[in-house]
Amino acid sequence: METISSIAKRLNVTNGRIYQIIKEIPADRQPKKDAKGKYNFTKESVEAIESYYNSSSSPQDRQ
């Protein structure tokens, strides 16, 4: 199961940046929170985060 930390580590960004990206992607592609307030990531929500990151960052940011 994906976590904020695992996604952030893979993209080489901070957890805070992942939270920012989640707020920017369309609501229907955002991960949903469970009863404890933790995000439940689907394949689609992870892809949306990665796609947003790849389209919004410059090549220098991805080194």
mmCIF file with all atom_site columns, C-alpha atoms in Angstrom:
data_model
loop_
_atom_site.group_PDB
_atom_site.id
_atom_site.type_symbol
_atom_site.label_atom_id
_atom_site.label_alt_id
_atom_site.label_comp_id
_atom_site.label_asym_id
_atom_site.label_entity_id
_atom_site.label_seq_id
_atom_site.pdbx_PDB_ins_code
_atom_site.Cartn_x
_atom_site.Cartn_y
_atom_site.Cartn_z
_atom_site.occupancy
_atom_site.B_iso_or_equiv
_atom_site.pdbx_formal_charge
_atom_site.auth_seq_id
_atom_site.auth_comp_id
_atom_site.auth_asym_id
_atom_site.auth_atom_id
_atom_site.pdbx_PDB_model_num
ATOM 1  C CA . MET A 1 1  ? 0.000   0.000  0.000   1.00 0.00 ? 1  MET A CA 1
ATOM 2  C CA . GLU A 1 2  ? 1.279   3.426  -0.934  1.00 0.00 ? 2  GLU A CA 1
ATOM 3  C CA . THR A 1 3  ? 1.904   6.122  1.667   1.00 0.00 ? 3  THR A CA 1
ATOM 4  C CA . ILE A 1 4  ? 2.707   9.819  1.474   1.00 0.00 ? 4  ILE A CA 1
ATOM 5  C CA . SER A 1 5  ? 6.277   8.974  2.456   1.00 0.00 ? 5  SER A CA 1
ATOM 6  C CA . SER A 1 6  ? 6.737   6.238  -0.139  1.00 0.00 ? 6  SER A CA 1
ATOM 7  C CA . ILE A 1 7  ? 5.446   8.474  -2.930  1.00 0.00 ? 7  ILE A CA 1
ATOM 8  C CA . ALA A 1 8  ? 7.593   11.388 -1.745  1.00 0.00 ? 8  ALA A CA 1
ATOM 9  C CA . LYS A 1 9  ? 10.682  9.200  -1.587  1.00 0.00 ? 9  LYS A CA 1
ATOM 10 C CA . ARG A 1 10 ? 10.100  7.831  -5.093  1.00 0.00 ? 10 ARG A CA 1
ATOM 11 C CA . LEU A 1 11 ? 9.662   11.350 -6.513  1.00 0.00 ? 11 LEU A CA 1
ATOM 12 C CA . ASN A 1 12 ? 12.513  12.726 -4.388  1.00 0.00 ? 12 ASN A CA 1
ATOM 13 C CA . VAL A 1 13 ? 10.356  15.438 -2.797  1.00 0.00 ? 13 VAL A CA 1
ATOM 14 C CA . THR A 1 14 ? 9.143   16.195 0.717   1.00 0.00 ? 14 THR A CA 1
ATOM 15 C CA . ASN A 1 15 ? 5.961   14.861 2.245   1.00 0.00 ? 15 ASN A CA 1
ATOM 16 C CA . GLY A 1 16 ? 4.704   18.445 2.299   1.00 0.00 ? 16 GLY A CA 1
ATOM 17 C CA . ARG A 1 17 ? 5.048   18.683 -1.474  1.00 0.00 ? 17 ARG A CA 1
ATOM 18 C CA . ILE A 1 18 ? 2.890   15.571 -1.887  1.00 0.00 ? 18 ILE A CA 1
ATOM 19 C CA . TYR A 1 19 ? 0.202   17.179 0.292   1.00 0.00 ? 19 TYR A CA 1
ATOM 20 C CA . GLN A 1 20 ? 0.390   20.301 -1.900  1.00 0.00 ? 20 GLN A CA 1
ATOM 21 C CA . ILE A 1 21 ? 0.023   18.233 -5.069  1.00 0.00 ? 21 ILE A CA 1
ATOM 22 C CA . ILE A 1 22 ? -2.977  16.373 -3.624  1.00 0.00 ? 22 ILE A CA 1
ATOM 23 C CA . LYS A 1 23 ? -4.721  19.711 -3.116  1.00 0.00 ? 23 LYS A CA 1
ATOM 24 C CA . GLU A 1 24 ? -3.989  20.710 -6.722  1.00 0.00 ? 24 GLU A CA 1
ATOM 25 C CA . ILE A 1 25 ? -5.218  17.619 -8.576  1.00 0.00 ? 25 ILE A CA 1
ATOM 26 C CA . PRO A 1 26 ? -8.909  17.292 -9.479  1.00 0.00 ? 26 PRO A CA 1
ATOM 27 C CA . ALA A 1 27 ? -11.139 16.163 -6.595  1.00 0.00 ? 27 ALA A CA 1
ATOM 28 C CA . ASP A 1 28 ? -12.239 13.021 -8.428  1.00 0.00 ? 28 ASP A CA 1
ATOM 29 C CA . ARG A 1 29 ? -8.588  11.876 -8.680  1.00 0.00 ? 29 ARG A CA 1
ATOM 30 C CA . GLN A 1 30 ? -7.547  12.796 -5.127  1.00 0.00 ? 30 GLN A CA 1
ATOM 31 C CA . PRO A 1 31 ? -7.009  10.007 -2.615  1.00 0.00 ? 31 PRO A CA 1
ATOM 32 C CA . LYS A 1 32 ? -9.810  9.630  -0.078  1.00 0.00 ? 32 LYS A CA 1
ATOM 33 C CA . LYS A 1 33 ? -9.268  9.701  3.672   1.00 0.00 ? 33 LYS A CA 1
ATOM 34 C CA . ASP A 1 34 ? -10.323 6.868  5.951   1.00 0.00 ? 34 ASP A CA 1
ATOM 35 C CA . ALA A 1 35 ? -12.054 7.228  9.324   1.00 0.00 ? 35 ALA A CA 1
ATOM 36 C CA . LYS A 1 36 ? -8.702  7.944  10.990  1.00 0.00 ? 36 LYS A CA 1
ATOM 37 C CA . GLY A 1 37 ? -7.879  10.703 8.518   1.00 0.00 ? 37 GLY A CA 1
ATOM 38 C CA . LYS A 1 38 ? -5.227  8.743  6.626   1.00 0.00 ? 38 LYS A CA 1
ATOM 39 C CA . TYR A 1 39 ? -5.145  8.757  2.856   1.00 0.00 ? 39 TYR A CA 1
ATOM 40 C CA . ASN A 1 40 ? -6.143  5.611  0.972   1.00 0.00 ? 40 ASN A CA 1
ATOM 41 C CA . PHE A 1 41 ? -4.260  5.703  -2.309  1.00 0.00 ? 41 PHE A CA 1
ATOM 42 C CA . THR A 1 42 ? -5.646  4.034  -5.392  1.00 0.00 ? 42 THR A CA 1
ATOM 43 C CA . LYS A 1 43 ? -3.624  3.365  -8.506  1.00 0.00 ? 43 LYS A CA 1
ATOM 44 C CA . GLU A 1 44 ? -5.435  6.302  -10.134 1.00 0.00 ? 44 GLU A CA 1
ATOM 45 C CA . SER A 1 45 ? -4.649  8.742  -7.323  1.00 0.00 ? 45 SER A CA 1
ATOM 46 C CA . VAL A 1 46 ? -0.952  7.790  -7.344  1.00 0.00 ? 46 VAL A CA 1
ATOM 47 C CA . GLU A 1 47 ? -0.852  8.200  -11.125 1.00 0.00 ? 47 GLU A CA 1
ATOM 48 C CA . ALA A 1 48 ? -2.521  11.609 -10.802 1.00 0.00 ? 48 ALA A CA 1
ATOM 49 C CA . ILE A 1 49 ? 0.081   12.731 -8.263  1.00 0.00 ? 49 ILE A CA 1
ATOM 50 C CA . GLU A 1 50 ? 2.952   11.492 -10.428 1.00 0.00 ? 50 GLU A CA 1
ATOM 51 C CA . SER A 1 51 ? 1.470   13.034 -13.559 1.00 0.00 ? 51 SER A CA 1
ATOM 52 C CA . TYR A 1 52 ? 0.960   16.398 -11.851 1.00 0.00 ? 52 TYR A CA 1
ATOM 53 C CA . TYR A 1 53 ? 4.506   16.325 -10.488 1.00 0.00 ? 53 TYR A CA 1
ATOM 54 C CA . ASN A 1 54 ? 6.013   15.444 -13.859 1.00 0.00 ? 54 ASN A CA 1
ATOM 55 C CA . SER A 1 55 ? 4.088   18.185 -15.661 1.00 0.00 ? 55 SER A CA 1
ATOM 56 C CA . SER A 1 56 ? 4.662   20.894 -13.050 1.00 0.00 ? 56 SER A CA 1
ATOM 57 C CA . SER A 1 57 ? 8.362   20.452 -12.289 1.00 0.00 ? 57 SER A CA 1
ATOM 58 C CA . SER A 1 58 ? 11.284  21.406 -14.440 1.00 0.00 ? 58 SER A CA 1
ATOM 59 C CA . PRO A 1 59 ? 13.870  18.821 -15.477 1.00 0.00 ? 59 PRO A CA 1
ATOM 60 C CA . GLN A 1 60 ? 16.285  20.323 -12.915 1.00 0.00 ? 60 GLN A CA 1
ATOM 61 C CA . ASP A 1 61 ? 13.815  19.556 -10.105 1.00 0.00 ? 61 ASP A CA 1
ATOM 62 C CA . ARG A 1 62 ? 13.733  15.879 -11.076 1.00 0.00 ? 62 ARG A CA 1
ATOM 63 C CA . GLN A 1 63 ? 17.468  15.216 -10.811 1.00 0.00 ? 63 GLN A CA 1
#
